[in-house]
Short mmCIF file of C-alpha atoms and ligand atoms in Angstrom, two decimals:
data_model
loop_
_atom_site.label_atom_id
_atom_site.label_comp_id
_atom_site.label_asym_id
_atom_site.label_seq_id
_atom_site.Cartn_x
_atom_site.Cartn_y
_atom_site.Cartn_z
CA MET H 963 3.12 -12.68 -20.52
CA ASP H 964 2.76 -10.60 -17.48
CA LYS H 965 3.26 -12.36 -14.24
CA ILE H 966 0.05 -12.20 -12.15
CA LEU H 967 1.06 -11.41 -8.52
CA LEU H 968 -2.30 -10.75 -7.00
CA GLU H 969 -5.82 -12.00 -8.03
CA LEU H 970 -9.29 -10.94 -6.51
CA LYS H 971 -11.86 -13.50 -7.26
CA ASP H 972 -15.44 -12.50 -6.51
CA LEU H 973 -14.28 -10.59 -3.55
CA THR H 974 -17.22 -9.26 -1.48
CA LYS H 975 -17.32 -7.20 1.74
CA ILE H 976 -20.45 -6.56 3.60
CA TYR H 977 -20.32 -4.56 6.91
CA LYS H 978 -23.35 -5.58 9.13
CA GLU H 979 -24.43 -2.99 11.78
CA GLY H 980 -27.60 -4.32 13.50
CA LEU H 981 -29.97 -4.98 10.79
CA GLU H 982 -28.31 -2.57 8.41
CA LYS H 983 -25.93 -4.21 5.61
CA ASN H 984 -23.54 -2.18 3.72
CA LYS H 985 -22.18 -4.04 0.68
CA VAL H 986 -18.87 -2.20 0.09
CA LEU H 987 -17.32 -4.64 -2.39
CA ASP H 988 -19.59 -6.64 -4.62
CA LYS H 989 -18.03 -9.71 -6.37
CA VAL H 990 -14.89 -7.76 -7.34
CA ASN H 991 -12.48 -9.46 -9.89
CA LEU H 992 -9.17 -8.05 -10.61
CA LYS H 993 -5.67 -9.03 -11.60
CA ILE H 994 -2.58 -7.23 -10.61
CA SER H 995 0.68 -8.03 -12.40
CA ALA H 996 4.18 -7.74 -10.92
CA GLY H 997 6.01 -4.62 -11.89
CA THR H 998 2.92 -2.32 -12.33
CA PHE H 999 1.96 0.88 -10.66
CA ASN H 1000 -1.95 0.74 -9.94
CA VAL H 1001 -3.95 3.72 -8.85
CA PHE H 1002 -7.41 3.42 -7.18
CA VAL H 1003 -9.59 6.51 -7.07
CA GLY H 1004 -13.24 6.84 -6.09
CA PRO H 1005 -15.54 8.80 -3.74
CA SER H 1006 -15.13 8.86 0.12
CA GLY H 1007 -16.63 5.83 1.55
CA SER H 1008 -16.43 3.76 -1.66
CA GLY H 1009 -14.41 1.08 -0.16
CA LYS H 1010 -10.73 2.02 -1.06
CA SER H 1011 -9.29 1.56 2.30
CA THR H 1012 -11.43 -1.62 2.70
CA LEU H 1013 -9.92 -2.98 -0.33
CA LEU H 1014 -6.31 -2.36 0.78
CA ASN H 1015 -7.09 -3.72 4.24
CA LEU H 1016 -8.43 -6.89 2.89
CA ILE H 1017 -5.27 -7.22 0.72
CA ALA H 1018 -3.00 -6.53 3.69
CA MET H 1019 -4.91 -9.37 5.60
CA LEU H 1020 -5.94 -6.81 8.23
CA ASP H 1021 -9.68 -7.57 7.73
CA THR H 1022 -11.76 -10.59 6.64
CA ALA H 1023 -13.75 -10.87 3.45
CA THR H 1024 -17.46 -11.80 3.37
CA GLU H 1025 -16.93 -13.96 0.31
CA GLY H 1026 -14.37 -14.58 -2.44
CA GLU H 1027 -10.74 -15.06 -2.66
CA ILE H 1028 -7.54 -13.14 -2.71
CA LEU H 1029 -4.83 -15.10 -4.43
CA PHE H 1030 -1.24 -13.79 -3.65
CA GLU H 1031 1.40 -15.66 -5.92
CA GLY H 1032 -1.35 -18.11 -6.56
CA LYS H 1033 -2.33 -18.95 -2.98
CA ASN H 1034 -5.58 -17.70 -1.16
CA ILE H 1035 -4.33 -15.63 1.61
CA LEU H 1036 -7.71 -15.08 3.46
CA ASN H 1037 -7.57 -18.29 5.28
CA LEU H 1038 -4.00 -18.37 6.51
CA SER H 1039 -3.18 -18.40 10.26
CA GLU H 1040 -2.43 -15.09 11.90
CA LYS H 1041 1.22 -16.30 12.27
CA LYS H 1042 1.40 -16.97 8.54
CA LYS H 1043 -0.22 -13.69 7.82
CA ALA H 1044 2.26 -11.81 10.04
CA LYS H 1045 5.16 -13.41 8.18
CA LEU H 1046 3.86 -12.93 4.66
CA ARG H 1047 3.27 -9.25 5.53
CA LEU H 1048 6.84 -8.89 7.05
CA ASP H 1049 8.45 -10.84 4.12
CA LYS H 1050 6.61 -9.63 1.07
CA ILE H 1051 4.41 -6.41 1.60
CA GLY H 1052 5.31 -2.83 2.27
CA PHE H 1053 2.75 -0.39 3.78
CA VAL H 1054 2.47 3.47 3.47
CA PHE H 1055 -0.37 4.97 5.19
CA GLN H 1056 -1.82 8.49 5.12
CA PHE H 1057 -0.58 9.27 8.49
CA ASP H 1058 3.17 8.25 8.35
CA GLY H 1059 3.14 6.28 11.46
CA LEU H 1060 6.79 7.05 12.17
CA LEU H 1061 7.95 6.38 15.64
CA PRO H 1062 8.84 9.92 17.06
CA GLU H 1063 11.37 8.73 19.50
CA PHE H 1064 13.57 7.01 16.88
CA SER H 1065 15.57 8.66 14.41
CA VAL H 1066 14.87 8.56 10.59
CA ILE H 1067 17.28 5.72 9.79
CA GLU H 1068 16.07 3.67 12.79
CA ASN H 1069 12.49 4.18 11.62
CA VAL H 1070 13.47 2.99 8.22
CA ASN H 1071 15.36 -0.09 9.57
CA MET H 1072 12.60 -1.08 12.06
CA PRO H 1073 10.78 -3.66 9.91
CA ALA H 1074 14.11 -5.42 9.35
CA LEU H 1075 14.91 -5.37 12.83
CA ILE H 1076 11.55 -6.89 13.65
CA LYS H 1077 12.40 -9.55 11.04
CA GLY H 1078 15.60 -10.20 12.99
CA LYS H 1079 17.99 -8.80 10.38
CA SER H 1080 18.97 -5.27 10.90
CA ALA H 1081 19.71 -3.68 7.48
CA LYS H 1082 21.16 -0.11 8.22
CA THR H 1083 23.31 0.07 4.96
CA ARG H 1084 20.15 -0.74 2.98
CA ALA H 1085 18.13 1.82 4.90
CA LEU H 1086 20.72 4.46 4.07
CA ASP H 1087 20.61 3.40 0.40
CA LEU H 1088 16.88 3.68 0.42
CA LEU H 1089 17.18 7.22 1.88
CA LYS H 1090 19.70 8.07 -0.75
CA ASN H 1091 17.29 6.85 -3.53
CA LEU H 1092 14.72 9.11 -2.25
CA ASN H 1093 17.07 12.09 -1.77
CA ILE H 1094 16.62 12.19 1.94
CA ASP H 1095 19.87 10.65 3.19
CA THR H 1096 20.79 13.95 4.83
CA LEU H 1097 17.80 13.43 7.29
CA ALA H 1098 19.06 9.99 8.50
CA SER H 1099 19.93 11.04 12.11
CA LYS H 1100 16.96 13.52 12.43
CA MET H 1101 13.91 12.78 14.51
CA PRO H 1102 10.60 12.56 12.82
CA PRO H 1103 8.91 15.46 14.66
CA SER H 1104 11.42 17.76 13.17
CA LEU H 1105 10.59 16.85 9.48
CA SER H 1106 8.15 18.42 7.04
CA GLY H 1107 5.10 16.38 5.94
CA GLY H 1108 6.81 15.53 2.68
CA GLU H 1109 9.90 14.49 4.19
CA LYS H 1110 7.92 12.15 6.64
CA GLN H 1111 6.00 10.72 3.68
CA ARG H 1112 9.25 9.78 1.93
CA VAL H 1113 10.72 8.26 5.04
CA ALA H 1114 7.48 6.21 5.27
CA ILE H 1115 8.10 5.15 1.66
CA ALA H 1116 11.71 4.02 2.47
CA ARG H 1117 10.50 2.08 5.55
CA SER H 1118 7.95 0.21 3.49
CA LEU H 1119 10.71 -0.96 1.18
CA ILE H 1120 13.34 -2.12 3.82
CA ASN H 1121 12.40 -5.89 3.55
CA ASN H 1122 12.34 -5.96 -0.28
CA PRO H 1123 8.60 -6.32 -0.73
CA ILE H 1124 7.15 -7.58 -3.89
CA LEU H 1125 3.89 -5.68 -3.18
CA VAL H 1126 3.41 -2.18 -1.73
CA LEU H 1127 0.11 -0.88 -0.59
CA ALA H 1128 -0.33 2.73 -0.03
CA ASP H 1129 -3.47 4.46 1.20
CA GLU H 1130 -3.50 8.10 0.28
CA PRO H 1131 0.21 8.50 0.96
CA THR H 1132 0.18 12.02 -0.44
CA GLY H 1133 -2.76 13.17 1.66
CA ASN H 1134 -0.98 16.08 3.24
CA LEU H 1135 1.58 16.96 0.35
CA ASP H 1136 1.42 20.01 -1.93
CA GLY H 1137 1.37 19.54 -5.82
CA ALA H 1138 5.09 19.20 -6.61
CA ARG H 1139 5.74 16.82 -3.58
CA LYS H 1140 2.71 14.72 -4.71
CA GLU H 1141 4.04 14.28 -8.03
CA GLN H 1142 7.41 13.31 -6.63
CA VAL H 1143 5.76 10.44 -4.73
CA PHE H 1144 3.89 9.44 -7.87
CA LYS H 1145 7.24 9.29 -9.74
CA ASP H 1146 8.81 7.37 -6.99
CA PHE H 1147 6.14 4.70 -7.18
CA ALA H 1148 6.33 4.60 -10.86
CA ALA H 1149 10.07 3.98 -10.48
CA LEU H 1150 9.53 1.23 -7.92
CA ALA H 1151 7.13 -0.63 -10.43
CA LYS H 1152 9.87 -0.40 -13.04
CA GLU H 1153 12.14 -2.36 -10.57
CA GLY H 1154 9.44 -5.15 -10.49
CA ILE H 1155 7.43 -4.34 -7.51
CA ALA H 1156 3.57 -4.16 -7.71
CA VAL H 1157 2.35 -0.88 -6.22
CA LEU H 1158 -1.39 -0.31 -5.25
CA MET H 1159 -2.07 3.29 -4.31
CA VAL H 1160 -5.31 4.94 -3.26
CA THR H 1161 -5.57 8.49 -3.89
CA HIS H 1162 -8.01 11.40 -4.41
CA ASP H 1163 -5.59 12.98 -6.82
CA ILE H 1164 -6.58 12.18 -10.44
CA LYS H 1165 -3.19 13.37 -11.54
CA ALA H 1166 -1.76 10.21 -10.26
CA ALA H 1167 -3.22 8.42 -13.30
CA ASP H 1168 -0.70 10.12 -15.53
CA TYR H 1169 2.12 8.12 -13.67
CA ALA H 1170 0.15 4.87 -13.35
CA ASP H 1171 0.15 1.84 -15.65
CA ASN H 1172 -3.48 1.23 -14.65
CA CYS H 1173 -6.12 3.43 -13.04
CA TYR H 1174 -9.17 1.94 -11.40
CA LYS H 1175 -12.32 3.53 -10.14
CA ILE H 1176 -14.13 2.12 -7.14
CA GLU H 1177 -17.84 2.86 -6.90
CA ASN H 1178 -21.02 1.13 -5.88
CA GLY H 1179 -19.19 -1.98 -4.91
CA LYS H 1180 -17.41 -2.36 -8.29
CA ILE H 1181 -13.90 -1.73 -9.68
CA ASP H 1182 -13.67 -0.56 -13.32
CA LEU H 1183 -10.61 0.14 -15.20
CA LYS H 1184 -10.34 3.72 -16.37
CA LYS H 1185 -6.93 3.73 -17.91
N1 ATP Q 373 -15.08 -1.34 10.46
C1 ATP Q 373 -16.13 -0.85 9.74
N2 ATP Q 373 -17.43 -1.14 10.17
C2 ATP Q 373 -18.48 -0.79 9.54
N3 ATP Q 373 -18.37 -0.16 8.43
C3 ATP Q 373 -17.38 0.36 7.98
C4 ATP Q 373 -16.12 -0.12 8.64
N4 ATP Q 373 -15.03 0.29 7.85
C5 ATP Q 373 -15.60 0.96 6.80
N5 ATP Q 373 -16.94 0.91 6.87
C6 ATP Q 373 -17.89 1.50 5.86
O1 ATP Q 373 -17.51 0.97 4.61
C7 ATP Q 373 -17.57 1.92 3.60
C8 ATP Q 373 -16.15 2.05 2.93
O2 ATP Q 373 -15.17 2.52 3.82
P1 ATP Q 373 -13.68 2.85 3.45
O3 ATP Q 373 -12.98 3.32 4.60
O4 ATP Q 373 -13.21 1.70 2.67
O5 ATP Q 373 -13.82 4.07 2.29
P2 ATP Q 373 -12.72 4.86 1.55
O6 ATP Q 373 -13.13 4.62 0.11
O7 ATP Q 373 -11.43 4.38 1.91
O8 ATP Q 373 -13.17 6.31 2.00
P3 ATP Q 373 -12.24 7.61 2.17
O9 ATP Q 373 -11.83 8.12 0.86
O10 ATP Q 373 -13.08 8.62 2.90
O11 ATP Q 373 -11.02 7.19 2.92
C9 ATP Q 373 -18.03 3.19 4.35
O12 ATP Q 373 -19.51 3.39 4.07
C10 ATP Q 373 -17.64 2.89 5.71
O13 ATP Q 373 -18.59 3.67 6.61
MG1 MG Q 374 -9.96 5.43 3.04
#
């Protein structure tokens, strides 16, 4: 039996603006197993980022539950949320979010440092695995878009997360580099990490264990 890492139960998100209500997620139910690469596609505005933000505990749900390792994470204190994020979840966002005044290796090591456990050796290993160890001492502004994305992936892994959330991580990459990132995520899943990646690129489905479509508040399995 697959180990369920994450479970969404009747998850609903309604944005209210004045009298207008925008139901972005409508009683969504979904189970994500450890060691799987899950891709989410859907039109612009369909709720993909909303979904990742809820799982990242950066936003509150209108209704429903998100169980992470069997526990509802939506009602945790801010302190517990912060600890859970730092200990178990890695993030890769469309705009890489690297700190320009720190070198590549310092950027990758940053979440470990915040946790109080500098891990430069591991940072270098991660860079090696992604074939960018030669960039370790470079500064982010001197890197290409693809190189920055890979540094951001290395950074997301520094604290050994069991869940990686990636919101259009290949947004500014060309075809070959996109596919390399998809391969990287598929390889991470093989190591036991659950990866959730939002993308507009349908090709990602070729590399994924599961491909979901988000539309009209619902999430349906396509593959
Ligand atoms: N903070 C907010 N307040 C009000 N409405 C919001 C907020 N964030 C998102 N929305 C609305 O919720 C819907 C879903 O937005 P979301 O950002 O999740 O879409 P998306 O699928 O990620 O789109 P894209 O592919 O363009 O990134 C949109 O209609 C958006 O306008
Ligand atoms: Mg989005």
